[in-house]
mmCIF file of C-alpha atoms and ligand atoms in Angstrom:
data_model
loop_
_atom_site.group_PDB
_atom_site.id
_atom_site.type_symbol
_atom_site.label_atom_id
_atom_site.label_comp_id
_atom_site.label_asym_id
_atom_site.label_seq_id
_atom_site.Cartn_x
_atom_site.Cartn_y
_atom_site.Cartn_z
ATOM 1 C CA UNK A 1 -27.450 137.567 -52.363
ATOM 2 C CA UNK A 2 -28.356 134.768 -54.833
ATOM 3 C CA UNK A 3 -25.954 131.832 -54.536
ATOM 4 C CA UNK A 4 -24.608 132.331 -58.049
ATOM 5 C CA UNK A 5 -23.144 135.702 -56.958
ATOM 6 C CA UNK A 6 -21.600 134.347 -53.758
ATOM 7 C CA UNK A 7 -17.880 133.686 -54.043
ATOM 8 C CA UNK A 8 -16.953 133.236 -50.417
ATOM 9 C CA UNK A 9 -18.549 131.637 -47.405
ATOM 10 C CA UNK A 10 -17.200 131.088 -43.886
ATOM 11 C CA UNK A 11 -18.386 128.208 -41.728
ATOM 12 C CA UNK A 12 -17.619 126.796 -38.340
ATOM 13 C CA UNK A 13 -15.042 124.082 -38.890
ATOM 14 C CA UNK A 14 -16.951 120.948 -39.883
ATOM 15 C CA UNK A 15 -17.139 117.531 -38.203
ATOM 16 C CA UNK A 16 -17.628 114.149 -39.827
ATOM 17 C CA UNK A 17 -20.179 112.061 -37.953
ATOM 18 C CA UNK A 18 -19.342 108.803 -39.800
ATOM 19 C CA UNK A 19 -15.805 108.032 -40.892
ATOM 20 C CA UNK A 20 -13.644 104.968 -41.546
ATOM 21 C CA UNK A 21 -9.990 105.483 -40.687
ATOM 22 C CA UNK A 22 -8.828 101.827 -40.615
ATOM 23 C CA UNK A 23 -5.508 101.107 -38.899
ATOM 24 C CA UNK A 24 -1.752 100.839 -39.526
ATOM 25 C CA UNK A 25 -0.466 102.081 -42.897
ATOM 26 C CA UNK A 26 -3.940 102.981 -44.148
ATOM 27 C CA UNK A 27 -4.715 105.049 -41.031
ATOM 28 C CA UNK A 28 -1.474 106.951 -41.487
ATOM 29 C CA UNK A 29 -2.339 107.714 -45.118
ATOM 30 C CA UNK A 30 -5.986 108.706 -44.770
ATOM 31 C CA UNK A 31 -6.006 110.570 -41.447
ATOM 32 C CA UNK A 32 -4.429 113.801 -42.821
ATOM 33 C CA UNK A 33 -7.098 113.876 -45.534
ATOM 34 C CA UNK A 34 -9.711 114.281 -42.793
ATOM 35 C CA UNK A 35 -7.772 116.437 -40.326
ATOM 36 C CA UNK A 36 -7.062 119.032 -43.027
ATOM 37 C CA UNK A 37 -10.679 120.257 -42.932
ATOM 38 C CA UNK A 38 -12.440 118.464 -40.073
ATOM 39 C CA UNK A 39 -12.065 118.997 -36.335
ATOM 40 C CA UNK A 40 -13.833 115.879 -35.027
ATOM 41 C CA UNK A 41 -15.098 112.627 -36.458
ATOM 42 C CA UNK A 42 -16.970 109.599 -35.241
ATOM 43 C CA UNK A 43 -14.644 106.754 -36.101
ATOM 44 C CA UNK A 44 -16.202 103.502 -37.237
ATOM 45 C CA UNK A 45 -15.234 100.364 -35.305
ATOM 46 C CA UNK A 46 -15.313 97.800 -38.143
ATOM 47 C CA UNK A 47 -11.658 96.858 -37.955
ATOM 48 C CA UNK A 48 -10.517 93.252 -38.129
ATOM 49 C CA UNK A 49 -11.032 92.261 -35.323
ATOM 50 C CA UNK A 50 -13.714 94.862 -34.496
ATOM 51 C CA UNK A 51 -13.458 97.481 -31.741
ATOM 52 C CA UNK A 52 -15.878 95.962 -29.247
ATOM 53 C CA UNK A 53 -14.797 96.901 -25.732
ATOM 54 C CA UNK A 54 -13.901 100.120 -23.912
ATOM 55 C CA UNK A 55 -10.321 98.888 -23.693
ATOM 56 C CA UNK A 56 -10.121 98.296 -27.438
ATOM 57 C CA UNK A 57 -11.656 101.700 -28.189
ATOM 58 C CA UNK A 58 -9.156 103.450 -25.905
ATOM 59 C CA UNK A 59 -6.269 101.648 -27.598
ATOM 60 C CA UNK A 60 -7.577 102.488 -31.077
ATOM 61 C CA UNK A 61 -8.034 106.113 -30.084
ATOM 62 C CA UNK A 62 -4.402 106.224 -28.909
ATOM 63 C CA UNK A 63 -3.248 104.865 -32.288
ATOM 64 C CA UNK A 64 -5.282 107.527 -34.099
ATOM 65 C CA UNK A 65 -3.923 110.324 -31.890
ATOM 66 C CA UNK A 66 -0.390 109.067 -32.534
ATOM 67 C CA UNK A 67 -1.010 109.140 -36.298
ATOM 68 C CA UNK A 68 -2.215 112.764 -36.378
ATOM 69 C CA UNK A 69 -0.134 115.129 -38.506
ATOM 70 C CA UNK A 70 2.046 117.566 -36.533
ATOM 71 C CA UNK A 71 0.048 120.432 -35.056
ATOM 72 C CA UNK A 72 -3.336 118.764 -35.596
ATOM 73 C CA UNK A 73 -5.935 119.207 -32.846
ATOM 74 C CA UNK A 74 -8.290 116.668 -34.436
ATOM 75 C CA UNK A 75 -10.436 114.731 -31.946
ATOM 76 C CA UNK A 76 -11.487 111.178 -32.784
ATOM 77 C CA UNK A 77 -14.826 110.241 -31.213
ATOM 78 C CA UNK A 78 -14.896 106.530 -30.665
ATOM 79 C CA UNK A 79 -17.606 104.013 -31.350
ATOM 80 C CA UNK A 80 -18.117 100.548 -29.895
ATOM 81 C CA UNK A 81 -19.077 97.716 -32.228
ATOM 82 C CA UNK A 82 -22.206 96.029 -30.862
ATOM 83 C CA UNK A 83 -22.089 92.233 -30.674
ATOM 84 C CA UNK A 84 -24.475 89.759 -29.092
ATOM 85 C CA UNK A 85 -21.919 89.399 -26.276
ATOM 86 C CA UNK A 86 -21.454 93.108 -25.542
ATOM 87 C CA UNK A 87 -21.525 93.800 -21.818
ATOM 88 C CA UNK A 88 -23.826 96.702 -20.801
ATOM 89 C CA UNK A 89 -21.467 97.570 -17.925
ATOM 90 C CA UNK A 90 -18.544 97.961 -20.292
ATOM 91 C CA UNK A 91 -20.622 100.199 -22.564
ATOM 92 C CA UNK A 92 -21.638 102.360 -19.622
ATOM 93 C CA UNK A 93 -18.041 102.528 -18.425
ATOM 94 C CA UNK A 94 -16.874 103.631 -21.905
ATOM 95 C CA UNK A 95 -19.528 106.318 -22.079
ATOM 96 C CA UNK A 96 -19.088 107.680 -18.564
ATOM 97 C CA UNK A 97 -15.322 107.866 -18.958
ATOM 98 C CA UNK A 98 -15.425 109.651 -22.301
ATOM 99 C CA UNK A 99 -13.927 106.686 -24.138
ATOM 100 C CA UNK A 100 -16.831 106.070 -26.508
ATOM 101 C CA UNK A 101 -19.416 108.471 -27.878
ATOM 102 C CA UNK A 102 -21.812 105.956 -29.420
ATOM 103 C CA UNK A 103 -22.412 102.292 -30.221
ATOM 104 C CA UNK A 104 -22.665 100.914 -33.741
ATOM 105 C CA UNK A 105 -25.194 98.325 -34.786
ATOM 106 C CA UNK A 106 -24.262 96.319 -37.854
ATOM 107 C CA UNK A 107 -26.749 93.622 -38.777
ATOM 108 C CA UNK A 108 -24.463 90.588 -39.245
ATOM 109 C CA UNK A 109 -23.277 90.355 -42.825
ATOM 110 C CA UNK A 110 -24.592 93.762 -43.916
ATOM 111 C CA UNK A 111 -21.267 95.201 -45.026
ATOM 112 C CA UNK A 112 -17.465 95.242 -44.733
ATOM 113 C CA UNK A 113 -16.312 93.402 -41.597
ATOM 114 C CA UNK A 114 -19.788 93.013 -40.157
ATOM 115 C CA UNK A 115 -19.607 89.276 -39.465
ATOM 116 C CA UNK A 116 -19.536 89.886 -35.684
ATOM 117 C CA UNK A 117 -22.674 92.034 -35.893
ATOM 118 C CA UNK A 118 -26.136 91.285 -34.541
ATOM 119 C CA UNK A 119 -28.340 88.383 -35.737
ATOM 120 C CA UNK A 120 -30.869 88.237 -32.928
ATOM 121 C CA UNK A 121 -31.874 91.735 -31.845
ATOM 122 C CA UNK A 122 -33.411 90.469 -28.595
ATOM 123 C CA UNK A 123 -29.930 89.424 -27.461
ATOM 124 C CA UNK A 124 -28.748 93.042 -27.406
ATOM 125 C CA UNK A 125 -31.790 94.377 -25.592
ATOM 126 C CA UNK A 126 -29.994 94.752 -22.207
ATOM 127 C CA UNK A 127 -27.319 96.879 -23.899
ATOM 128 C CA UNK A 128 -29.910 99.025 -25.656
ATOM 129 C CA UNK A 129 -31.828 99.485 -22.410
ATOM 130 C CA UNK A 130 -28.690 100.630 -20.651
ATOM 131 C CA UNK A 131 -27.833 103.021 -23.469
ATOM 132 C CA UNK A 132 -31.293 104.569 -23.288
ATOM 133 C CA UNK A 133 -30.822 104.994 -19.542
ATOM 134 C CA UNK A 134 -27.490 106.796 -19.879
ATOM 135 C CA UNK A 135 -28.380 108.734 -23.054
ATOM 136 C CA UNK A 136 -25.789 107.070 -25.286
ATOM 137 C CA UNK A 137 -26.724 107.085 -28.996
ATOM 138 C CA UNK A 138 -27.016 103.986 -31.152
ATOM 139 C CA UNK A 139 -25.826 104.433 -34.738
ATOM 140 C CA UNK A 140 -27.357 101.898 -37.090
ATOM 141 C CA UNK A 141 -26.330 100.507 -40.427
ATOM 142 C CA UNK A 142 -29.914 100.328 -41.628
ATOM 143 C CA UNK A 143 -30.062 97.432 -44.057
ATOM 144 C CA UNK A 144 -31.528 93.981 -43.643
ATOM 145 C CA UNK A 145 -29.292 91.191 -44.818
ATOM 146 C CA UNK A 146 -31.799 88.528 -45.914
ATOM 147 C CA UNK A 147 -30.804 87.249 -49.325
ATOM 148 C CA UNK A 148 -34.415 87.248 -50.527
ATOM 149 C CA UNK A 149 -34.687 91.021 -50.087
ATOM 150 C CA UNK A 150 -33.583 92.994 -53.121
ATOM 151 C CA UNK A 151 -30.476 95.018 -52.357
ATOM 152 C CA UNK A 152 -32.226 98.242 -53.398
ATOM 153 C CA UNK A 153 -35.033 97.573 -50.869
ATOM 154 C CA UNK A 154 -32.913 96.629 -47.895
ATOM 155 C CA UNK A 155 -32.981 100.032 -46.205
ATOM 156 C CA UNK A 156 -36.739 100.496 -46.474
ATOM 157 C CA UNK A 157 -37.355 96.954 -45.197
ATOM 158 C CA UNK A 158 -34.944 97.535 -42.302
ATOM 159 C CA UNK A 159 -37.046 100.464 -41.120
ATOM 160 C CA UNK A 160 -40.169 98.323 -40.918
ATOM 161 C CA UNK A 161 -38.680 95.086 -39.672
ATOM 162 C CA UNK A 162 -35.922 96.243 -37.339
ATOM 163 C CA UNK A 163 -35.898 99.944 -36.581
ATOM 164 C CA UNK A 164 -39.574 100.413 -35.798
ATOM 165 C CA UNK A 165 -39.665 97.461 -33.354
ATOM 166 C CA UNK A 166 -36.441 98.610 -31.642
ATOM 167 C CA UNK A 167 -37.773 102.140 -31.225
ATOM 168 C CA UNK A 168 -41.160 100.896 -30.095
ATOM 169 C CA UNK A 169 -39.643 98.735 -27.369
ATOM 170 C CA UNK A 170 -37.191 101.435 -26.448
ATOM 171 C CA UNK A 171 -38.561 104.916 -27.242
ATOM 172 C CA UNK A 172 -35.938 106.595 -25.053
ATOM 173 C CA UNK A 173 -33.034 105.223 -27.068
ATOM 174 C CA UNK A 174 -31.362 107.911 -29.184
ATOM 175 C CA UNK A 175 -30.837 106.546 -32.685
ATOM 176 C CA UNK A 176 -28.882 107.763 -35.698
ATOM 177 C CA UNK A 177 -29.800 106.163 -38.994
ATOM 178 C CA UNK A 178 -26.474 106.177 -40.735
ATOM 179 C CA UNK A 179 -25.888 107.036 -44.383
ATOM 180 C CA UNK A 180 -29.545 107.165 -45.400
ATOM 181 C CA UNK A 181 -30.068 106.543 -49.109
ATOM 182 C CA UNK A 182 -33.838 106.569 -49.607
ATOM 183 C CA UNK A 183 -36.809 108.879 -49.544
ATOM 184 C CA UNK A 184 -38.370 106.294 -47.193
ATOM 185 C CA UNK A 185 -35.627 106.867 -44.610
ATOM 186 C CA UNK A 186 -35.769 110.649 -44.977
ATOM 187 C CA UNK A 187 -39.541 110.585 -44.459
ATOM 188 C CA UNK A 188 -39.251 108.254 -41.484
ATOM 189 C CA UNK A 189 -36.704 110.483 -39.753
ATOM 190 C CA UNK A 190 -38.632 113.638 -40.573
ATOM 191 C CA UNK A 191 -41.902 112.201 -39.241
ATOM 192 C CA UNK A 192 -40.451 110.932 -35.960
ATOM 193 C CA UNK A 193 -39.163 113.921 -34.101
ATOM 194 C CA UNK A 194 -38.061 112.261 -30.919
ATOM 195 C CA UNK A 195 -34.637 110.704 -30.402
ATOM 196 C CA UNK A 196 -33.950 110.155 -34.081
ATOM 197 C CA UNK A 197 -31.498 111.686 -36.551
ATOM 198 C CA UNK A 198 -29.755 110.657 -39.769
ATOM 199 C CA UNK A 199 -26.400 111.131 -41.404
ATOM 200 C CA UNK A 200 -26.068 111.657 -45.140
ATOM 201 C CA UNK A 201 -22.889 111.015 -47.118
ATOM 202 C CA UNK A 202 -21.353 113.306 -49.696
ATOM 203 C CA UNK A 203 -21.478 110.725 -52.465
ATOM 204 C CA UNK A 204 -25.152 109.850 -51.951
ATOM 205 C CA UNK A 205 -25.967 113.526 -52.540
ATOM 206 C CA UNK A 206 -24.209 113.282 -55.911
ATOM 207 C CA UNK A 207 -24.599 109.840 -57.469
ATOM 208 C CA UNK A 208 -27.575 107.644 -58.203
ATOM 209 C CA UNK A 209 -27.525 104.019 -59.301
ATOM 210 C CA UNK A 210 -27.066 104.944 -62.962
ATOM 211 C CA UNK A 211 -23.660 106.355 -62.112
ATOM 212 C CA UNK A 212 -22.630 102.905 -60.903
ATOM 213 C CA UNK A 213 -24.126 100.797 -63.656
ATOM 214 C CA UNK A 214 -24.956 102.713 -66.852
ATOM 215 C CA UNK A 215 -22.356 102.778 -69.625
ATOM 216 C CA UNK A 216 -19.974 100.436 -67.783
ATOM 217 C CA UNK A 217 -19.568 99.345 -64.183
ATOM 218 C CA UNK A 218 -17.860 101.835 -61.852
ATOM 219 C CA UNK A 219 -16.453 100.015 -58.849
ATOM 220 C CA UNK A 220 -15.348 103.263 -57.200
ATOM 221 C CA UNK A 221 -19.014 104.261 -56.861
ATOM 222 C CA UNK A 222 -19.963 100.981 -55.228
ATOM 223 C CA UNK A 223 -20.688 101.304 -51.519
ATOM 224 C CA UNK A 224 -23.228 100.110 -48.990
ATOM 225 C CA UNK A 225 -25.979 101.042 -48.781
ATOM 226 C CA UNK A 226 -25.795 101.149 -52.561
ATOM 227 C CA UNK A 227 -26.944 104.395 -54.244
ATOM 228 C CA UNK A 228 -30.600 104.260 -55.291
ATOM 229 C CA UNK A 229 -32.807 105.893 -57.969
ATOM 230 C CA UNK A 230 -32.584 109.592 -58.762
ATOM 231 C CA UNK A 231 -35.766 110.423 -56.821
ATOM 232 C CA UNK A 232 -34.055 109.170 -53.672
ATOM 233 C CA UNK A 233 -30.944 111.263 -54.316
ATOM 234 C CA UNK A 234 -33.198 114.296 -54.723
ATOM 235 C CA UNK A 235 -34.904 113.532 -51.399
ATOM 236 C CA UNK A 236 -31.495 113.343 -49.711
ATOM 237 C CA UNK A 237 -30.484 116.720 -51.142
ATOM 238 C CA UNK A 238 -33.766 118.225 -49.923
ATOM 239 C CA UNK A 239 -33.118 116.862 -46.432
ATOM 240 C CA UNK A 240 -29.496 118.058 -46.377
ATOM 241 C CA UNK A 241 -30.317 121.606 -47.492
ATOM 242 C CA UNK A 242 -33.428 121.904 -45.318
ATOM 243 C CA UNK A 243 -31.531 123.035 -42.245
ATOM 244 C CA UNK A 244 -33.578 120.454 -40.301
ATOM 245 C CA UNK A 245 -31.492 119.660 -37.238
ATOM 246 C CA UNK A 246 -31.973 115.921 -37.585
ATOM 247 C CA UNK A 247 -29.885 115.677 -40.760
ATOM 248 C CA UNK A 248 -26.121 116.092 -40.713
ATOM 249 C CA UNK A 249 -22.965 115.063 -42.539
ATOM 250 C CA UNK A 250 -21.412 111.650 -42.099
ATOM 251 C CA UNK A 251 -19.161 111.141 -45.100
ATOM 252 C CA UNK A 252 -18.766 107.371 -44.657
ATOM 253 C CA UNK A 253 -15.429 107.967 -46.350
ATOM 254 C CA UNK A 254 -14.226 104.364 -46.513
ATOM 255 C CA UNK A 255 -10.802 103.728 -48.027
ATOM 256 C CA UNK A 256 -9.995 100.497 -49.833
ATOM 257 C CA UNK A 257 -6.931 100.065 -52.021
ATOM 258 C CA UNK A 258 -7.598 100.026 -55.751
ATOM 259 C CA UNK A 259 -6.488 96.397 -55.798
ATOM 260 C CA UNK A 260 -9.299 95.561 -53.415
ATOM 261 C CA UNK A 261 -11.869 97.663 -55.262
ATOM 262 C CA UNK A 262 -11.001 96.538 -58.783
ATOM 263 C CA UNK A 263 -11.486 92.815 -58.660
ATOM 264 C CA UNK A 264 -14.104 90.220 -59.442
ATOM 265 C CA UNK A 265 -15.720 90.732 -56.036
ATOM 266 C CA UNK A 266 -14.693 94.265 -55.123
ATOM 267 C CA UNK A 267 -15.046 95.927 -51.723
ATOM 268 C CA UNK A 268 -17.807 98.411 -50.886
ATOM 269 C CA UNK A 269 -16.718 101.926 -49.996
ATOM 270 C CA UNK A 270 -16.187 105.412 -51.418
ATOM 271 C CA UNK A 271 -13.206 107.445 -50.272
ATOM 272 C CA UNK A 272 -14.273 111.092 -50.134
ATOM 273 C CA UNK A 273 -12.361 112.627 -47.211
ATOM 274 C CA UNK A 274 -10.055 114.562 -49.526
ATOM 275 C CA UNK A 275 -12.592 116.633 -51.450
ATOM 276 C CA UNK A 276 -15.806 116.376 -49.441
ATOM 277 C CA UNK A 277 -16.160 120.043 -48.499
ATOM 278 C CA UNK A 278 -15.643 121.201 -52.100
ATOM 279 C CA UNK A 279 -18.155 118.621 -53.333
ATOM 280 C CA UNK A 280 -20.732 119.723 -50.774
ATOM 281 C CA UNK A 281 -20.296 123.394 -51.639
ATOM 282 C CA UNK A 282 -21.111 122.528 -55.273
ATOM 283 C CA UNK A 283 -24.211 120.556 -54.228
ATOM 284 C CA UNK A 284 -25.500 123.291 -51.929
ATOM 285 C CA UNK A 285 -24.727 126.038 -54.447
ATOM 286 C CA UNK A 286 -26.570 124.165 -57.212
ATOM 287 C CA UNK A 287 -29.567 123.891 -54.886
ATOM 288 C CA UNK A 288 -29.409 127.620 -54.040
ATOM 289 C CA UNK A 289 -28.750 126.727 -50.406
ATOM 290 C CA UNK A 290 -25.157 127.668 -49.569
ATOM 291 C CA UNK A 291 -26.521 129.409 -46.483
ATOM 292 C CA UNK A 292 -27.593 126.007 -45.111
ATOM 293 C CA UNK A 293 -24.216 124.304 -45.585
ATOM 294 C CA UNK A 294 -22.950 125.243 -42.135
ATOM 295 C CA UNK A 295 -25.976 123.697 -40.411
ATOM 296 C CA UNK A 296 -25.386 120.423 -42.256
ATOM 297 C CA UNK A 297 -21.614 120.163 -41.788
ATOM 298 C CA UNK A 298 -20.943 122.018 -38.552
ATOM 299 C CA UNK A 299 -24.003 122.685 -36.352
ATOM 300 C CA UNK A 300 -26.635 119.933 -36.492
ATOM 301 C CA UNK A 301 -24.251 117.087 -35.630
ATOM 302 C CA UNK A 302 -22.828 118.685 -32.474
ATOM 303 C CA UNK A 303 -26.363 119.663 -31.417
ATOM 304 C CA UNK A 304 -27.534 116.036 -31.628
ATOM 305 C CA UNK A 305 -24.489 114.736 -29.767
ATOM 306 C CA UNK A 306 -24.784 117.459 -27.093
ATOM 307 C CA UNK A 307 -21.508 119.151 -28.020
ATOM 308 C CA UNK A 308 -20.605 122.727 -28.847
ATOM 309 C CA UNK A 309 -19.868 123.601 -32.474
ATOM 310 C CA UNK A 310 -16.176 124.153 -33.182
ATOM 311 C CA UNK A 311 -14.799 127.628 -32.479
ATOM 312 C CA UNK A 312 -12.474 127.608 -35.490
ATOM 313 C CA UNK A 313 -13.784 128.351 -38.970
ATOM 314 C CA UNK A 314 -12.998 127.451 -42.565
ATOM 315 C CA UNK A 315 -13.601 129.639 -45.590
ATOM 316 C CA UNK A 316 -14.738 128.343 -48.964
ATOM 317 C CA UNK A 317 -13.785 130.528 -51.914
ATOM 318 C CA UNK A 318 -14.921 130.063 -55.467
ATOM 319 C CA UNK A 319 -12.269 130.078 -58.178
ATOM 320 C CA UNK A 320 -10.819 127.959 -60.965
ATOM 321 C CA UNK A 321 -11.459 124.235 -60.822
ATOM 322 C CA UNK A 322 -9.500 122.770 -57.902
ATOM 323 C CA UNK A 323 -6.822 120.168 -58.503
ATOM 324 C CA UNK A 324 -7.583 117.383 -56.095
ATOM 325 C CA UNK A 325 -5.499 114.240 -56.552
ATOM 326 C CA UNK A 326 -7.226 111.343 -58.297
ATOM 327 C CA UNK A 327 -5.615 108.996 -55.786
ATOM 328 C CA UNK A 328 -3.785 109.142 -52.502
ATOM 329 C CA UNK A 329 -0.910 106.776 -51.782
ATOM 330 C CA UNK A 330 -0.910 104.472 -48.786
ATOM 331 C CA UNK A 331 1.619 101.890 -47.618
ATOM 332 C CA UNK A 332 -0.930 99.283 -48.733
ATOM 333 C CA UNK A 333 -1.314 100.780 -52.243
ATOM 334 C CA UNK A 334 -3.172 103.632 -53.951
ATOM 335 C CA UNK A 335 -6.685 104.650 -52.892
ATOM 336 C CA UNK A 336 -8.917 106.411 -55.419
ATOM 337 C CA UNK A 337 -10.525 109.679 -54.340
ATOM 338 C CA UNK A 338 -14.247 110.120 -55.050
ATOM 339 C CA UNK A 339 -14.825 111.656 -58.486
ATOM 340 C CA UNK A 340 -18.026 113.737 -58.339
ATOM 341 C CA UNK A 341 -18.136 113.928 -62.133
ATOM 342 C CA UNK A 342 -18.047 117.742 -62.232
ATOM 343 C CA UNK A 343 -15.366 120.357 -61.596
ATOM 344 C CA UNK A 344 -14.909 121.583 -58.033
ATOM 345 C CA UNK A 345 -14.673 125.355 -57.939
ATOM 346 C CA UNK A 346 -14.844 125.822 -54.198
ATOM 347 C CA UNK A 347 -11.451 125.890 -52.485
ATOM 348 C CA UNK A 348 -11.171 125.286 -48.762
ATOM 349 C CA UNK A 349 -9.070 127.707 -46.694
ATOM 350 C CA UNK A 350 -8.354 126.937 -43.066
ATOM 351 C CA UNK A 351 -7.106 129.426 -40.513
HETATM 352 O O1 DOR B 1 -19.564 101.084 -48.416
HETATM 353 C C1 DOR B 1 -19.313 100.855 -47.250
HETATM 354 N N1 DOR B 1 -18.044 100.699 -46.818
HETATM 355 N N2 DOR B 1 -20.320 100.739 -46.383
HETATM 356 C C2 DOR B 1 -20.121 100.364 -45.108
HETATM 357 O O2 DOR B 1 -21.064 100.276 -44.390
HETATM 358 C C3 DOR B 1 -18.770 99.993 -44.650
HETATM 359 C C4 DOR B 1 -17.737 100.644 -45.436
HETATM 360 C C5 DOR B 1 -16.359 100.068 -45.216
HETATM 361 O O3 DOR B 1 -15.988 99.815 -44.077
HETATM 362 O O4 DOR B 1 -15.628 99.916 -46.202
HETATM 363 ZN ZN1 ZN B 2 -19.541 103.313 -42.876
#
């Protein structure tokens, strides 16, 4: 059936392979927005201070479990924040004991709370070697931080200067390029079959850099990596709808209060947990690829991480434009929900 005639589609319950939940009042406010539709999520460790050790990850996981809405079976999958002092034994311990699923590499200074990230990549080599040995994935924020590199080029330069050398020295390391934003990254992942995958966010499938800057500046569309030209957005959509197992959803839903977004130097992050599945259904429908949505949101991620897809399902039904809130309230203040710029006709029904 052509997609325009489809009004209902059932998928395995999705997972989010890149999510920011924060802590305290913000965690309490944003967690239900994810658990409503998602069964599992990889939870980013860029708290202040960051989640570096197995002990810290276990404690953070306990706080997330305690904040789950009543009846939720949501599973947080924890991530360790890689620093130049990370102990390979601690990483192995976290992995073997089911405390952490992956390790996150932030080049120092690349984004929100990344000051403790890596400056000298040789210093983390023993950790990377150990991870390759035990099959633990490394998730990378793929942007160089050098001030002389144009912000729109930082992902492509990262591939050449950092990712290629890391993968050359350590071909057995399993790597996820997080939130890819360029055709260059899509091509790189597609051309290198072994031990490499990429997450794509909801918002990067929808906005390009004009949405941020043309006709007025839109702080709620500002995130890192920043959205690029339209040709890159199109490449991301092609990758997402391809069914290729190496591409899967990582929303990078990253809540900041409006006060922190709307200021002279506003924070980077788009909060999309609330309406992500409806947004994605629109994107896939427009591309005539609703049949590939399940692979992107519910199958490819678990396959990469060696997990089973979820047993439960969700059903998306097309109807009148859905009424998602423009903001959610948190104890720290309101957080604006991602505005895709078009009506969302696909409603999510959970069983
Ligand atoms: O836009 C972003 N926000 N990109 C990141 O990498 C981090 C995130 C955050 O934590 O707010
Ligand atoms: Zn992120």
